[in-house]
């Protein structure tokens, strides 16, 4: 879609998100279609600038507009601006790549709906089911938004080959607090902040999933991991996507002690200690 840079920027009527525990499907569809109308009225360049504005009119509560081309490159994302310009079609973290391939097909065939399990930042970062709706703008790109629809049930089908002698780990594990140590000439101790480990699959002694955690400076990271049970069936060796290592020890069915290490800066090594508890409400 081409835009005339001399054209006046028009403002179509924007759907207002009602105050509700969960946003309705009808509100989601209306919100996305209003964004499509905005593109038609103002052109691609002006629309993407508006969609990327975290304080813009297309950020309303849990609803915000994102845009992708059909190759999987992010064109707009007001919540994760660092992803703009990044191709995510093969991104495994949070199943984003699979979700984008599903949405590519959905918007092209006119259905427009897709679903993903995603952390909800407005509800204590609980893993929830998120319904997405998207519309095709032209042959090159599409835009969409999503709404949370409730907690994700992690079914037994996701855990098909776990033998009885290996503990089942699929689920959400939370750390109430923890400690990070910076090792250099001295040992500096700081609080670890929020940590949540989500085990999405298990195949006998191998588990996999992702973890969401706060760094001491307040930023939030999201990393995939794989864990392998030791023969004692109580100790798990983890490696995460950046290459960090951790060791987990099961104190009981619902309590996991974690000790981890990552290289720090030029003069420091970073280590940490956490106690994770299985979240039986997720």
Short mmCIF file of C-alpha atoms in Angstrom, two decimals:
data_model
loop_
_atom_site.label_atom_id
_atom_site.label_comp_id
_atom_site.label_asym_id
_atom_site.label_seq_id
_atom_site.Cartn_x
_atom_site.Cartn_y
_atom_site.Cartn_z
CA UNK A 1 0.00 0.00 0.00
CA UNK A 2 1.46 3.37 -1.04
CA UNK A 3 0.83 6.60 0.82
CA UNK A 4 0.92 10.21 -0.33
CA UNK A 5 3.24 12.01 2.07
CA UNK A 6 1.38 15.26 1.34
CA UNK A 7 -2.00 13.80 2.35
CA UNK A 8 -3.57 15.05 5.56
CA UNK A 9 -3.53 12.55 8.43
CA UNK A 10 -7.12 11.65 9.17
CA UNK A 11 -8.38 10.14 12.39
CA UNK A 12 -11.18 7.56 12.04
CA UNK A 13 -13.36 6.67 14.96
CA UNK A 14 -11.45 4.44 17.39
CA UNK A 15 -13.16 1.65 19.29
CA UNK A 16 -13.02 2.22 23.05
CA UNK A 17 -12.07 -0.81 25.13
CA UNK A 18 -14.65 -1.36 27.87
CA UNK A 19 -13.70 -2.00 31.46
CA UNK A 20 -14.09 -5.76 31.90
CA UNK A 21 -12.28 -8.70 33.42
CA UNK A 22 -11.73 -10.14 29.95
CA UNK A 23 -12.16 -8.31 26.66
CA UNK A 24 -14.82 -9.68 24.30
CA UNK A 25 -14.07 -11.17 20.89
CA UNK A 26 -16.29 -8.51 19.32
CA UNK A 27 -14.21 -5.74 20.87
CA UNK A 28 -11.02 -7.39 19.62
CA UNK A 29 -12.34 -7.60 16.04
CA UNK A 30 -13.61 -4.01 16.09
CA UNK A 31 -10.28 -2.75 17.45
CA UNK A 32 -8.26 -4.49 14.72
CA UNK A 33 -10.63 -3.37 11.97
CA UNK A 34 -10.37 0.23 13.20
CA UNK A 35 -6.60 -0.08 12.81
CA UNK A 36 -7.09 -1.37 9.26
CA UNK A 37 -9.27 1.65 8.52
CA UNK A 38 -6.54 3.90 9.92
CA UNK A 39 -4.06 2.45 7.41
CA UNK A 40 -6.47 3.07 4.55
CA UNK A 41 -7.03 6.67 5.65
CA UNK A 42 -3.42 7.60 6.49
CA UNK A 43 -1.10 5.25 4.61
CA UNK A 44 1.41 2.68 5.76
CA UNK A 45 4.18 4.97 7.03
CA UNK A 46 1.94 7.13 9.24
CA UNK A 47 0.00 4.09 10.47
CA UNK A 48 3.11 2.16 11.50
CA UNK A 49 4.41 5.21 13.35
CA UNK A 50 1.13 5.36 15.27
CA UNK A 51 1.07 1.61 15.96
CA UNK A 52 4.63 1.77 17.33
CA UNK A 53 3.79 4.60 19.74
CA UNK A 54 3.37 3.07 23.25
CA UNK A 55 1.30 6.14 24.19
CA UNK A 56 -0.68 6.17 20.96
CA UNK A 57 -4.36 5.64 20.33
CA UNK A 58 -3.85 1.98 19.43
CA UNK A 59 -2.66 0.97 22.89
CA UNK A 60 -5.75 0.44 25.05
CA UNK A 61 -5.31 -1.75 28.10
CA UNK A 62 -4.41 -5.26 27.01
CA UNK A 63 -5.21 -4.37 23.42
CA UNK A 64 -2.44 -3.04 21.20
CA UNK A 65 -1.77 -3.30 17.48
CA UNK A 66 1.23 -5.20 16.11
CA UNK A 67 2.14 -5.62 12.46
CA UNK A 68 4.21 -8.15 10.51
CA UNK A 69 5.11 -8.78 6.92
CA UNK A 70 4.42 -12.23 5.54
CA UNK A 71 8.09 -13.17 5.88
CA UNK A 72 7.81 -12.83 9.66
CA UNK A 73 9.53 -9.46 10.14
CA UNK A 74 8.05 -7.20 12.81
CA UNK A 75 6.85 -3.87 11.43
CA UNK A 76 5.18 -2.53 14.58
CA UNK A 77 5.11 -3.59 18.22
CA UNK A 78 4.56 -0.92 20.91
CA UNK A 79 5.17 -3.37 23.79
CA UNK A 80 8.38 -4.94 22.44
CA UNK A 81 9.96 -2.18 20.30
CA UNK A 82 13.27 -4.07 20.24
CA UNK A 83 11.58 -6.62 17.94
CA UNK A 84 10.79 -4.08 15.21
CA UNK A 85 12.83 -4.99 12.14
CA UNK A 86 13.53 -8.50 13.51
CA UNK A 87 12.45 -11.59 11.59
CA UNK A 88 10.68 -13.89 14.10
CA UNK A 89 9.36 -16.62 11.80
CA UNK A 90 11.81 -19.19 13.19
CA UNK A 91 11.73 -17.91 16.78
CA UNK A 92 11.03 -20.81 19.14
CA UNK A 93 10.74 -18.80 22.36
CA UNK A 94 7.08 -18.77 23.40
CA UNK A 95 6.23 -20.56 20.10
CA UNK A 96 6.22 -17.15 18.39
CA UNK A 97 7.42 -18.51 15.04
CA UNK A 98 4.71 -21.19 14.91
CA UNK A 99 2.13 -18.57 15.90
CA UNK A 100 3.20 -16.23 13.09
CA UNK A 101 3.01 -19.02 10.51
CA UNK A 102 -0.49 -19.83 11.76
CA UNK A 103 -1.52 -16.18 11.55
CA UNK A 104 -0.05 -15.80 8.05
CA UNK A 105 -2.40 -18.54 6.88
CA UNK A 106 -5.34 -17.28 8.93
CA UNK A 107 -5.29 -13.71 7.62
CA UNK A 108 -4.76 -14.84 4.04
CA UNK A 109 -7.71 -17.21 4.06
CA UNK A 110 -9.95 -14.63 5.70
CA UNK A 111 -10.46 -16.40 9.03
CA UNK A 112 -8.11 -14.12 10.92
CA UNK A 113 -8.06 -15.97 14.26
CA UNK A 114 -5.16 -17.74 15.96
CA UNK A 115 -4.30 -18.79 19.50
CA UNK A 116 -1.11 -18.85 21.59
CA UNK A 117 -0.16 -19.47 25.22
CA UNK A 118 1.44 -16.28 26.51
CA UNK A 119 2.44 -14.60 29.77
CA UNK A 120 -0.20 -12.06 30.90
CA UNK A 121 1.64 -9.09 32.46
CA UNK A 122 -1.59 -7.63 33.89
CA UNK A 123 -2.39 -10.77 35.93
CA UNK A 124 0.88 -11.44 37.77
CA UNK A 125 2.47 -12.74 34.52
CA UNK A 126 0.36 -15.91 34.62
CA UNK A 127 0.55 -18.15 31.55
CA UNK A 128 -2.80 -17.69 29.78
CA UNK A 129 -4.46 -18.56 26.52
CA UNK A 130 -4.39 -15.57 24.14
CA UNK A 131 -6.76 -15.24 21.18
CA UNK A 132 -5.38 -13.20 18.28
CA UNK A 133 -7.22 -11.61 15.38
CA UNK A 134 -5.50 -10.23 12.31
CA UNK A 135 -6.38 -8.68 8.96
CA UNK A 136 -4.40 -8.57 5.74
CA UNK A 137 -3.51 -5.04 4.67
CA UNK A 138 -2.06 -5.93 1.27
CA UNK A 139 0.06 -8.66 -0.28
CA UNK A 140 3.05 -7.72 1.86
CA UNK A 141 1.82 -7.31 5.45
CA UNK A 142 -0.89 -7.74 8.04
CA UNK A 143 -1.81 -6.29 11.42
CA UNK A 144 -3.49 -7.73 14.48
CA UNK A 145 -4.09 -7.69 18.20
CA UNK A 146 -5.00 -10.19 20.92
CA UNK A 147 -6.98 -10.76 24.10
CA UNK A 148 -6.38 -13.06 27.05
CA UNK A 149 -9.13 -15.63 27.57
CA UNK A 150 -8.12 -17.42 30.76
CA UNK A 151 -5.52 -19.72 32.28
CA UNK A 152 -3.88 -22.36 30.16
CA UNK A 153 -4.60 -25.96 31.09
CA UNK A 154 -1.46 -28.01 30.49
CA UNK A 155 -2.96 -31.37 29.50
CA UNK A 156 -1.56 -34.83 30.01
CA UNK A 157 -1.26 -35.03 26.23
CA UNK A 158 1.65 -32.59 26.52
CA UNK A 159 3.41 -35.15 28.70
CA UNK A 160 2.91 -38.37 26.69
CA UNK A 161 6.02 -40.42 27.39
CA UNK A 162 6.96 -39.74 30.99
CA UNK A 163 7.65 -43.00 32.77
CA UNK A 164 6.30 -43.42 36.26
CA UNK A 165 9.79 -43.28 37.78
CA UNK A 166 10.45 -39.73 36.47
CA UNK A 167 8.64 -36.89 38.25
CA UNK A 168 6.18 -35.01 36.02
CA UNK A 169 7.39 -31.43 35.63
CA UNK A 170 4.93 -29.89 33.13
CA UNK A 171 3.44 -26.75 34.63
CA UNK A 172 4.30 -23.33 35.99
CA UNK A 173 6.98 -22.97 38.70
CA UNK A 174 7.39 -19.68 40.60
CA UNK A 175 10.10 -18.25 42.83
CA UNK A 176 8.87 -15.93 45.56
CA UNK A 177 12.32 -14.38 45.81
CA UNK A 178 15.98 -15.24 45.38
CA UNK A 179 19.50 -13.90 45.57
CA UNK A 180 22.02 -12.93 42.88
CA UNK A 181 25.74 -12.76 43.69
CA UNK A 182 28.26 -10.76 41.66
CA UNK A 183 31.69 -12.31 42.17
CA UNK A 184 34.73 -10.12 41.61
CA UNK A 185 37.18 -8.81 44.21
CA UNK A 186 34.22 -8.79 46.59
CA UNK A 187 30.90 -10.65 46.73
CA UNK A 188 27.98 -8.29 46.10
CA UNK A 189 24.51 -9.59 46.91
CA UNK A 190 21.23 -8.28 45.40
CA UNK A 191 17.67 -9.60 45.26
CA UNK A 192 16.96 -11.68 42.17
CA UNK A 193 13.45 -10.33 41.58
CA UNK A 194 10.65 -12.21 39.85
CA UNK A 195 11.37 -15.65 38.36
CA UNK A 196 8.90 -17.95 36.66
CA UNK A 197 9.84 -21.19 34.90
CA UNK A 198 7.21 -22.74 32.61
CA UNK A 199 7.75 -26.40 31.62
CA UNK A 200 5.68 -26.92 28.48
CA UNK A 201 6.80 -30.44 27.49
CA UNK A 202 8.50 -33.52 28.90
CA UNK A 203 9.86 -36.64 27.20
CA UNK A 204 10.98 -39.10 29.88
CA UNK A 205 14.00 -37.45 31.52
CA UNK A 206 14.07 -34.37 29.21
CA UNK A 207 11.98 -31.27 29.96
CA UNK A 208 11.73 -28.02 28.00
CA UNK A 209 10.05 -24.66 28.25
CA UNK A 210 10.83 -21.03 28.98
CA UNK A 211 11.59 -18.79 31.93
CA UNK A 212 10.66 -15.18 32.64
CA UNK A 213 12.74 -13.26 35.15
CA UNK A 214 13.57 -9.74 36.30
CA UNK A 215 17.14 -8.48 36.25
CA UNK A 216 18.49 -6.29 39.09
CA UNK A 217 18.09 -3.19 36.85
CA UNK A 218 14.36 -3.90 36.48
CA UNK A 219 14.40 -5.21 32.89
CA UNK A 220 12.59 -8.49 32.14
CA UNK A 221 14.11 -11.41 30.20
CA UNK A 222 12.39 -14.37 28.55
CA UNK A 223 14.59 -17.38 27.68
CA UNK A 224 13.97 -20.92 26.50
CA UNK A 225 15.58 -23.83 28.34
CA UNK A 226 16.10 -27.59 28.27
CA UNK A 227 16.56 -29.69 31.40
CA UNK A 228 17.77 -33.29 31.73
CA UNK A 229 17.18 -35.47 34.79
CA UNK A 230 20.20 -37.15 36.31
CA UNK A 231 19.91 -40.90 36.99
CA UNK A 232 18.99 -40.16 40.61
CA UNK A 233 15.68 -38.71 39.27
CA UNK A 234 15.95 -35.78 41.68
CA UNK A 235 18.61 -33.57 40.07
CA UNK A 236 18.08 -31.70 36.79
CA UNK A 237 20.80 -30.10 34.67
CA UNK A 238 19.55 -27.05 32.75
CA UNK A 239 20.94 -25.08 29.85
CA UNK A 240 19.20 -21.94 28.56
CA UNK A 241 19.14 -20.33 25.15
CA UNK A 242 22.03 -17.88 25.81
CA UNK A 243 24.16 -20.78 27.12
CA UNK A 244 23.84 -20.37 30.87
CA UNK A 245 23.88 -23.38 33.18
CA UNK A 246 21.73 -24.26 36.20
CA UNK A 247 21.25 -27.22 38.51
CA UNK A 248 17.87 -28.03 40.00
CA UNK A 249 17.17 -30.37 42.92
CA UNK A 250 13.67 -31.58 43.74
CA UNK A 251 12.99 -31.31 47.47
CA UNK A 252 9.52 -32.75 46.89
CA UNK A 253 6.95 -32.98 44.08
CA UNK A 254 6.22 -29.25 44.20
CA UNK A 255 9.53 -27.67 45.33
CA UNK A 256 12.62 -27.20 43.16
CA UNK A 257 15.90 -25.66 44.33
CA UNK A 258 17.85 -23.90 41.57
CA UNK A 259 21.50 -22.82 41.54
CA UNK A 260 22.68 -21.09 38.37
CA UNK A 261 25.65 -19.29 36.87
CA UNK A 262 26.21 -16.95 33.95
CA UNK A 263 29.34 -15.04 32.91
CA UNK A 264 29.13 -11.43 34.00
CA UNK A 265 31.17 -8.51 32.72
CA UNK A 266 34.91 -8.42 32.23
CA UNK A 267 35.62 -8.65 35.95
CA UNK A 268 32.59 -10.42 37.45
CA UNK A 269 30.78 -13.74 37.40
CA UNK A 270 27.09 -13.85 38.24
CA UNK A 271 25.54 -16.71 40.23
CA UNK A 272 22.14 -17.09 41.84
CA UNK A 273 19.97 -19.23 44.10
CA UNK A 274 16.21 -19.74 43.82
CA UNK A 275 13.47 -21.87 45.35
CA UNK A 276 10.72 -22.63 42.84
CA UNK A 277 7.26 -23.80 43.85
CA UNK A 278 4.82 -25.51 41.54
CA UNK A 279 1.88 -23.18 40.84
CA UNK A 280 -1.20 -25.38 41.24
CA UNK A 281 -3.51 -22.48 40.28
CA UNK A 282 -2.05 -21.91 36.79
#
